[in-house]
PDB file of C-alpha atoms in Angstrom:
ATOM      1  CA  ASP A   1     113.966   8.503  10.528  1.00 71.00           C
ATOM      2  CA  GLN A   2     112.938  10.061   7.264  1.00 83.00           C
ATOM      3  CA  GLN A   3     111.086   7.609   5.082  1.00 93.00           C
ATOM      4  CA  VAL A   4     110.774   9.985   2.126  1.00 95.00           C
ATOM      5  CA  LYS A   5     113.893  11.876   1.149  1.00 95.00           C
ATOM      6  CA  GLN A   6     114.424  14.729  -1.244  1.00 96.00           C
ATOM      7  CA  ASN A   7     118.157  15.181  -1.124  1.00 92.00           C
ATOM      8  CA  SER A   8     118.351  18.312  -3.243  1.00 94.00           C
ATOM      9  CA  PRO A   9     117.082  21.322  -1.301  1.00 94.00           C
ATOM     10  CA  SER A  10     117.133  23.449  -4.446  1.00 96.00           C
ATOM     11  CA  LEU A  11     117.362  23.252  -8.219  1.00 97.00           C
ATOM     12  CA  SER A  12     117.812  26.005 -10.777  1.00 98.00           C
ATOM     13  CA  VAL A  13     117.038  25.569 -14.491  1.00 98.00           C
ATOM     14  CA  GLN A  14     116.612  27.739 -17.547  1.00 98.00           C
ATOM     15  CA  GLU A  15     113.203  28.384 -19.025  1.00 97.00           C
ATOM     16  CA  GLY A  16     112.396  25.860 -21.741  1.00 97.00           C
ATOM     17  CA  ARG A  17     114.750  23.200 -20.388  1.00 97.00           C
ATOM     18  CA  ILE A  18     113.856  20.071 -18.454  1.00 98.00           C
ATOM     19  CA  SER A  19     113.534  20.114 -14.656  1.00 98.00           C
ATOM     20  CA  ILE A  20     114.128  16.803 -12.903  1.00 98.00           C
ATOM     21  CA  LEU A  21     113.201  16.535  -9.243  1.00 98.00           C
ATOM     22  CA  ASN A  22     114.198  13.409  -7.383  1.00 98.00           C
ATOM     23  CA  CYS A  23     112.769  11.544  -4.430  1.00 98.00           C
ATOM     24  CA  ASP A  24     113.905   8.401  -2.613  1.00 98.00           C
ATOM     25  CA  TYR A  25     111.984   6.335  -0.117  1.00 97.00           C
ATOM     26  CA  THR A  26     112.896   3.661   2.374  1.00 96.00           C
ATOM     27  CA  ASN A  27     109.562   2.087   3.302  1.00 93.00           C
ATOM     28  CA  SER A  28     108.856  -0.781   0.924  1.00 93.00           C
ATOM     29  CA  MET A  29     105.200  -0.721   2.025  1.00 91.00           C
ATOM     30  CA  PHE A  30     104.619   2.557   0.202  1.00 92.00           C
ATOM     31  CA  ASP A  31     102.481   1.877  -2.830  1.00 88.00           C
ATOM     32  CA  TYR A  32     101.214   5.278  -3.873  1.00 89.00           C
ATOM     33  CA  PHE A  33     103.240   8.389  -4.550  1.00 92.00           C
ATOM     34  CA  LEU A  34     102.278  11.986  -5.116  1.00 91.00           C
ATOM     35  CA  TRP A  35     103.914  15.274  -5.988  1.00 94.00           C
ATOM     36  CA  TYR A  36     102.745  18.582  -4.569  1.00 93.00           C
ATOM     37  CA  LYS A  37     103.747  22.093  -5.511  1.00 94.00           C
ATOM     38  CA  LYS A  38     103.796  24.920  -2.984  1.00 91.00           C
ATOM     39  CA  TYR A  39     104.022  28.648  -3.583  1.00 90.00           C
ATOM     40  CA  PRO A  40     104.928  30.974  -0.697  1.00 84.00           C
ATOM     41  CA  ALA A  41     101.983  31.809   1.577  1.00 78.00           C
ATOM     42  CA  GLU A  42      99.831  29.119  -0.042  1.00 83.00           C
ATOM     43  CA  GLY A  43      99.062  25.528   0.843  1.00 86.00           C
ATOM     44  CA  PRO A  44     100.547  22.667  -1.185  1.00 89.00           C
ATOM     45  CA  THR A  45      98.727  21.919  -4.445  1.00 89.00           C
ATOM     46  CA  PHE A  46      98.366  18.390  -5.753  1.00 88.00           C
ATOM     47  CA  LEU A  47     100.244  17.973  -9.027  1.00 92.00           C
ATOM     48  CA  ILE A  48     100.476  14.363 -10.133  1.00 92.00           C
ATOM     49  CA  SER A  49     100.486  10.878  -8.641  1.00 90.00           C
ATOM     50  CA  ILE A  50     101.517   7.344  -9.477  1.00 91.00           C
ATOM     51  CA  SER A  51     100.534   3.944  -8.191  1.00 89.00           C
ATOM     52  CA  SER A  52     103.201   1.331  -7.556  1.00 91.00           C
ATOM     53  CA  ILE A  53     101.715  -0.868 -10.276  1.00 91.00           C
ATOM     54  CA  LYS A  54     102.902   1.661 -12.843  1.00 93.00           C
ATOM     55  CA  ASP A  55     106.329   3.004 -13.695  1.00 95.00           C
ATOM     56  CA  LYS A  56     105.259   6.164 -15.471  1.00 96.00           C
ATOM     57  CA  ASN A  57     102.420   8.638 -15.370  1.00 94.00           C
ATOM     58  CA  GLU A  58     102.139  11.659 -17.596  1.00 95.00           C
ATOM     59  CA  ASP A  59      99.991  14.765 -17.364  1.00 93.00           C
ATOM     60  CA  GLY A  60     100.796  17.500 -19.823  1.00 96.00           C
ATOM     61  CA  ARG A  61     104.249  18.889 -19.093  1.00 97.00           C
ATOM     62  CA  PHE A  62     104.602  16.750 -15.967  1.00 97.00           C
ATOM     63  CA  THR A  63     105.758  13.139 -15.916  1.00 97.00           C
ATOM     64  CA  VAL A  64     106.472  11.042 -12.867  1.00 97.00           C
ATOM     65  CA  PHE A  65     108.707   7.988 -13.110  1.00 98.00           C
ATOM     66  CA  LEU A  66     108.815   5.260 -10.488  1.00 97.00           C
ATOM     67  CA  ASN A  67     111.669   2.778 -10.067  1.00 97.00           C
ATOM     68  CA  LYS A  68     110.477   0.382  -7.385  1.00 95.00           C
ATOM     69  CA  SER A  69     113.647  -1.677  -7.261  1.00 96.00           C
ATOM     70  CA  ALA A  70     115.676   1.452  -6.541  1.00 97.00           C
ATOM     71  CA  LYS A  71     112.919   2.959  -4.342  1.00 97.00           C
ATOM     72  CA  HIS A  72     113.240   6.103  -6.386  1.00 97.00           C
ATOM     73  CA  LEU A  73     110.866   8.402  -8.169  1.00 97.00           C
ATOM     74  CA  SER A  74     111.372  11.508 -10.191  1.00 98.00           C
ATOM     75  CA  LEU A  75     109.262  14.335 -11.533  1.00 98.00           C
ATOM     76  CA  HIS A  76     110.110  15.681 -14.975  1.00 98.00           C
ATOM     77  CA  ILE A  77     108.832  19.067 -16.086  1.00 98.00           C
ATOM     78  CA  VAL A  78     109.224  19.772 -19.795  1.00 97.00           C
ATOM     79  CA  PRO A  79     109.462  22.527 -20.848  1.00 98.00           C
ATOM     80  CA  SER A  80     110.063  24.399 -17.606  1.00 98.00           C
ATOM     81  CA  GLN A  81     108.366  27.754 -17.213  1.00 97.00           C
ATOM     82  CA  PRO A  82     109.045  30.606 -14.749  1.00 96.00           C
ATOM     83  CA  GLY A  83     105.613  29.957 -13.198  1.00 96.00           C
ATOM     84  CA  ASP A  84     106.854  26.510 -12.189  1.00 97.00           C
ATOM     85  CA  SER A  85     109.156  28.131  -9.634  1.00 97.00           C
ATOM     86  CA  ALA A  86     107.963  26.742  -6.296  1.00 96.00           C
ATOM     87  CA  VAL A  87     108.776  24.170  -3.633  1.00 95.00           C
ATOM     88  CA  TYR A  88     107.989  20.626  -4.783  1.00 97.00           C
ATOM     89  CA  PHE A  89     107.127  17.991  -2.194  1.00 96.00           C
ATOM     90  CA  CYS A  90     107.223  14.282  -2.804  1.00 96.00           C
ATOM     91  CA  ALA A  91     104.772  12.253  -0.701  1.00 93.00           C
ATOM     92  CA  ALA A  92     104.004   8.580  -0.248  1.00 92.00           C
ATOM     93  CA  SER A  93     101.314   6.456   1.320  1.00 88.00           C
ATOM     94  CA  VAL A  94     100.563   2.862   2.220  1.00 84.00           C
ATOM     95  CA  GLY A  95      97.419   1.122   1.072  1.00 72.00           C
ATOM     96  CA  GLY A  96      96.944   3.041  -2.137  1.00 57.00           C
ATOM     97  CA  SER A  97      95.194   5.988  -0.640  1.00 56.00           C
ATOM     98  CA  ASN A  98      95.886   9.391   0.753  1.00 56.00           C
ATOM     99  CA  TYR A  99      94.772   8.265   4.184  1.00 70.00           C
ATOM    100  CA  LYS A 100      98.130   9.256   5.602  1.00 81.00           C
ATOM    101  CA  LEU A 101     100.795  10.922   3.535  1.00 86.00           C
ATOM    102  CA  THR A 102     104.455  10.961   4.441  1.00 90.00           C
ATOM    103  CA  PHE A 103     106.164  13.949   2.893  1.00 92.00           C
ATOM    104  CA  GLY A 104     109.737  14.702   1.907  1.00 94.00           C
ATOM    105  CA  LYS A 105     111.346  17.985   2.908  1.00 93.00           C
ATOM    106  CA  GLY A 106     110.811  19.557  -0.481  1.00 94.00           C
ATOM    107  CA  THR A 107     112.957  20.918  -3.297  1.00 97.00           C
ATOM    108  CA  LEU A 108     112.894  24.584  -4.254  1.00 96.00           C
ATOM    109  CA  LEU A 109     112.773  24.840  -8.035  1.00 98.00           C
ATOM    110  CA  THR A 110     113.744  28.130  -9.648  1.00 98.00           C
ATOM    111  CA  VAL A 111     113.129  28.518 -13.367  1.00 97.00           C
ATOM    112  CA  ASN A 112     115.093  31.421 -14.767  1.00 96.00           C
ATOM    113  CA  PRO A 113     113.728  33.361 -17.765  1.00 93.00           C
TER     114      PRO A 113
ATOM    115  CA  ASP B   1      84.080  26.432  -4.641  1.00 66.00           C
ATOM    116  CA  THR B   2      87.299  24.425  -4.836  1.00 69.00           C
ATOM    117  CA  GLU B   3      89.092  25.864  -1.840  1.00 89.00           C
ATOM    118  CA  VAL B   4      89.952  25.007   1.712  1.00 94.00           C
ATOM    119  CA  THR B   5      89.780  28.184   3.787  1.00 96.00           C
ATOM    120  CA  GLN B   6      91.775  28.532   6.977  1.00 97.00           C
ATOM    121  CA  THR B   7      91.448  31.284   9.557  1.00 97.00           C
ATOM    122  CA  PRO B   8      93.240  33.086  10.973  1.00 97.00           C
ATOM    123  CA  LYS B   9      96.244  33.300   8.657  1.00 95.00           C
ATOM    124  CA  HIS B  10      98.505  34.354  11.507  1.00 96.00           C
ATOM    125  CA  LEU B  11      98.145  33.834  15.241  1.00 97.00           C
ATOM    126  CA  VAL B  12     100.365  34.820  18.157  1.00 96.00           C
ATOM    127  CA  MET B  13      99.400  33.351  21.495  1.00 94.00           C
ATOM    128  CA  GLY B  14     100.822  33.098  24.967  1.00 93.00           C
ATOM    129  CA  MET B  15     101.442  29.804  26.685  1.00 92.00           C
ATOM    130  CA  THR B  16      98.409  30.258  28.942  1.00 91.00           C
ATOM    131  CA  ASN B  17      96.008  31.266  26.177  1.00 91.00           C
ATOM    132  CA  LYS B  18      93.217  29.249  24.593  1.00 95.00           C
ATOM    133  CA  LYS B  19      92.693  29.767  20.883  1.00 96.00           C
ATOM    134  CA  SER B  20      91.149  27.905  17.968  1.00 97.00           C
ATOM    135  CA  LEU B  21      92.086  27.401  14.339  1.00 98.00           C
ATOM    136  CA  LYS B  22      89.289  27.065  11.837  1.00 98.00           C
ATOM    137  CA  CYS B  23      89.135  25.208   8.537  1.00 98.00           C
ATOM    138  CA  GLU B  24      86.226  25.178   6.104  1.00 97.00           C
ATOM    139  CA  GLN B  25      85.525  23.488   2.775  1.00 96.00           C
ATOM    140  CA  HIS B  26      82.410  23.340   0.621  1.00 92.00           C
ATOM    141  CA  MET B  27      83.501  20.715  -1.876  1.00 90.00           C
ATOM    142  CA  GLY B  28      81.509  17.927  -0.270  1.00 90.00           C
ATOM    143  CA  HIS B  29      84.702  16.251   0.882  1.00 90.00           C
ATOM    144  CA  ARG B  30      84.170  13.756   3.687  1.00 90.00           C
ATOM    145  CA  ALA B  31      87.764  13.519   4.909  1.00 91.00           C
ATOM    146  CA  MET B  32      89.570  16.372   6.598  1.00 94.00           C
ATOM    147  CA  TYR B  33      93.085  16.536   7.957  1.00 94.00           C
ATOM    148  CA  TRP B  34      95.336  18.608  10.178  1.00 96.00           C
ATOM    149  CA  TYR B  35      99.033  18.719   9.326  1.00 95.00           C
ATOM    150  CA  LYS B  36     101.807  20.566  11.117  1.00 95.00           C
ATOM    151  CA  GLN B  37     104.818  21.938   9.284  1.00 92.00           C
ATOM    152  CA  LYS B  38     107.857  23.333  11.030  1.00 91.00           C
ATOM    153  CA  ALA B  39     110.428  25.424   9.222  1.00 84.00           C
ATOM    154  CA  LYS B  40     112.439  23.470   6.640  1.00 81.00           C
ATOM    155  CA  LYS B  41     110.603  20.272   7.542  1.00 86.00           C
ATOM    156  CA  PRO B  42     107.939  18.328   5.666  1.00 88.00           C
ATOM    157  CA  PRO B  43     104.272  18.498   6.694  1.00 90.00           C
ATOM    158  CA  GLU B  44     103.471  15.920   9.373  1.00 92.00           C
ATOM    159  CA  LEU B  45     100.047  14.418   9.882  1.00 92.00           C
ATOM    160  CA  MET B  46      98.299  15.207  13.185  1.00 96.00           C
ATOM    161  CA  PHE B  47      94.653  14.152  12.798  1.00 95.00           C
ATOM    162  CA  VAL B  48      92.306  12.626  10.240  1.00 92.00           C
ATOM    163  CA  TYR B  49      88.542  12.979  10.337  1.00 93.00           C
ATOM    164  CA  SER B  50      86.465  10.723   8.150  1.00 89.00           C
ATOM    165  CA  TYR B  51      82.717  11.341   7.955  1.00 91.00           C
ATOM    166  CA  GLU B  52      83.027  13.706  10.939  1.00 94.00           C
ATOM    167  CA  LYS B  53      84.593  11.032  13.116  1.00 93.00           C
ATOM    168  CA  LEU B  54      88.188  11.089  14.316  1.00 93.00           C
ATOM    169  CA  SER B  55      89.909   8.180  12.637  1.00 89.00           C
ATOM    170  CA  ILE B  56      93.579   8.945  13.162  1.00 88.00           C
ATOM    171  CA  ASN B  57      95.380  10.717  15.985  1.00 91.00           C
ATOM    172  CA  GLU B  58      99.122  10.571  15.400  1.00 90.00           C
ATOM    173  CA  SER B  59      99.920  10.604  19.125  1.00 90.00           C
ATOM    174  CA  VAL B  60      99.378  14.335  19.266  1.00 95.00           C
ATOM    175  CA  PRO B  61      99.635  15.927  22.768  1.00 96.00           C
ATOM    176  CA  SER B  62      96.300  16.688  24.391  1.00 95.00           C
ATOM    177  CA  ARG B  63      96.989  20.417  24.314  1.00 96.00           C
ATOM    178  CA  PHE B  64      95.800  20.080  20.697  1.00 97.00           C
ATOM    179  CA  SER B  65      92.122  19.173  20.531  1.00 97.00           C
ATOM    180  CA  PRO B  66      90.437  18.679  17.152  1.00 97.00           C
ATOM    181  CA  GLU B  67      86.739  19.034  16.529  1.00 97.00           C
ATOM    182  CA  CYS B  68      84.600  18.381  13.473  1.00 96.00           C
ATOM    183  CA  PRO B  69      81.183  20.001  14.082  1.00 95.00           C
ATOM    184  CA  ASN B  70      79.920  19.151  10.589  1.00 94.00           C
ATOM    185  CA  SER B  71      81.116  17.850   7.256  1.00 91.00           C
ATOM    186  CA  SER B  72      82.336  21.286   6.129  1.00 95.00           C
ATOM    187  CA  LEU B  73      84.103  22.489   9.215  1.00 97.00           C
ATOM    188  CA  LEU B  74      87.184  21.389  11.132  1.00 98.00           C
ATOM    189  CA  ASN B  75      88.551  23.138  14.205  1.00 98.00           C
ATOM    190  CA  LEU B  76      91.761  22.760  16.139  1.00 98.00           C
ATOM    191  CA  HIS B  77      91.507  23.975  19.726  1.00 98.00           C
ATOM    192  CA  LEU B  78      94.776  25.036  21.317  1.00 97.00           C
ATOM    193  CA  HIS B  79      95.491  25.291  25.027  1.00 95.00           C
ATOM    194  CA  ALA B  80      98.666  25.641  27.082  1.00 94.00           C
ATOM    195  CA  LEU B  81     100.926  25.401  24.055  1.00 95.00           C
ATOM    196  CA  GLN B  82     104.699  25.533  24.195  1.00 95.00           C
ATOM    197  CA  PRO B  83     107.026  27.702  22.088  1.00 95.00           C
ATOM    198  CA  GLU B  84     108.122  24.567  20.207  1.00 95.00           C
ATOM    199  CA  ASP B  85     104.533  24.245  18.938  1.00 96.00           C
ATOM    200  CA  SER B  86     105.132  27.291  16.772  1.00 96.00           C
ATOM    201  CA  ALA B  87     104.626  26.125  13.197  1.00 95.00           C
ATOM    202  CA  LEU B  88     102.463  26.346  10.093  1.00 94.00           C
ATOM    203  CA  TYR B  89      99.249  24.397  10.644  1.00 97.00           C
ATOM    204  CA  LEU B  90      97.759  23.102   7.434  1.00 96.00           C
ATOM    205  CA  CYS B  91      94.252  21.838   6.945  1.00 96.00           C
ATOM    206  CA  ALA B  92      93.407  19.607   4.006  1.00 93.00           C
ATOM    207  CA  SER B  93      90.416  17.764   2.655  1.00 92.00           C
ATOM    208  CA  SER B  94      89.778  14.953   0.209  1.00 88.00           C
ATOM    209  CA  PRO B  95      86.656  13.252  -1.111  1.00 84.00           C
ATOM    210  CA  THR B  96      87.323  10.285   1.090  1.00 77.00           C
ATOM    211  CA  ALA B  97      89.993   8.827   3.334  1.00 67.00           C
ATOM    212  CA  ALA B  98      89.183   5.288   2.262  1.00 64.00           C
ATOM    213  CA  ARG B  99      92.020   2.970   1.425  1.00 58.00           C
ATOM    214  CA  GLY B 100      92.344   1.953  -2.177  1.00 53.00           C
ATOM    215  CA  VAL B 101      90.943   5.231  -3.409  1.00 55.00           C
ATOM    216  CA  ASN B 102      93.415   7.695  -4.792  1.00 58.00           C
ATOM    217  CA  TYR B 103      92.836  11.395  -4.510  1.00 64.00           C
ATOM    218  CA  GLY B 104      95.147  14.263  -3.955  1.00 72.00           C
ATOM    219  CA  TYR B 105      94.415  16.468  -1.001  1.00 82.00           C
ATOM    220  CA  THR B 106      93.250  20.021  -1.330  1.00 88.00           C
ATOM    221  CA  PHE B 107      95.236  22.029   1.180  1.00 92.00           C
ATOM    222  CA  GLY B 108      94.419  25.347   2.768  1.00 94.00           C
ATOM    223  CA  SER B 109      97.048  28.061   2.894  1.00 93.00           C
ATOM    224  CA  GLY B 110      97.682  27.418   6.568  1.00 95.00           C
ATOM    225  CA  THR B 111      97.751  29.279   9.856  1.00 96.00           C
ATOM    226  CA  ARG B 112     101.152  30.525  10.941  1.00 95.00           C
ATOM    227  CA  LEU B 113     101.154  30.033  14.716  1.00 96.00           C
ATOM    228  CA  THR B 114     103.672  31.641  17.051  1.00 96.00           C
ATOM    229  CA  VAL B 115     103.647  30.702  20.735  1.00 96.00           C
ATOM    230  CA  VAL B 116     105.374  33.213  23.005  1.00 95.00           C
TER     231      VAL B 116
END
């Protein structure tokens, strides 16, 4: 039973446009959410996080939105750059820590020049 | 040094072999983790070490044996593995594993294990 779902295995956008990556979760105990980026042959890299007490967190070109009632979060990348092309994992945890992360399957983002 | 280093990068082993995976970090992190990732699946937690003590074992079979000799080093000893254990094994670290404290992990690049 997958508690964190990324239903789009891939997404392709043009350079300069907005990329929106979506994530849904089923466990209402999750209270901390993270996004990781992974290039081939490298480990995942922490990108941005959000606590359940917030509905938005912004860091440069990256913004994460959390809709608790819908159990949905999204990562917005504006503007998208070719170097953003990677697999993006959504992850969630209980207890506001990264003690144990539950990951989604990932979405492959391709940003075309 | 802001990296988690994993060795070897690739490993092929037979079902009767004994091998070890090594993970090292010099960031002063006191929590270290082993995750397993199979193809087209998300990473799944195996073990958590906090202050060199095993704090979480996610019901991992005993053919996987973790060891944390010191605060910088984490090993995963492998014995009598099955072909279905073939996967990418990721090590990660964070400043702490305490609840209520929010840090992103730093992951290593993983060891690609093939059991034949």
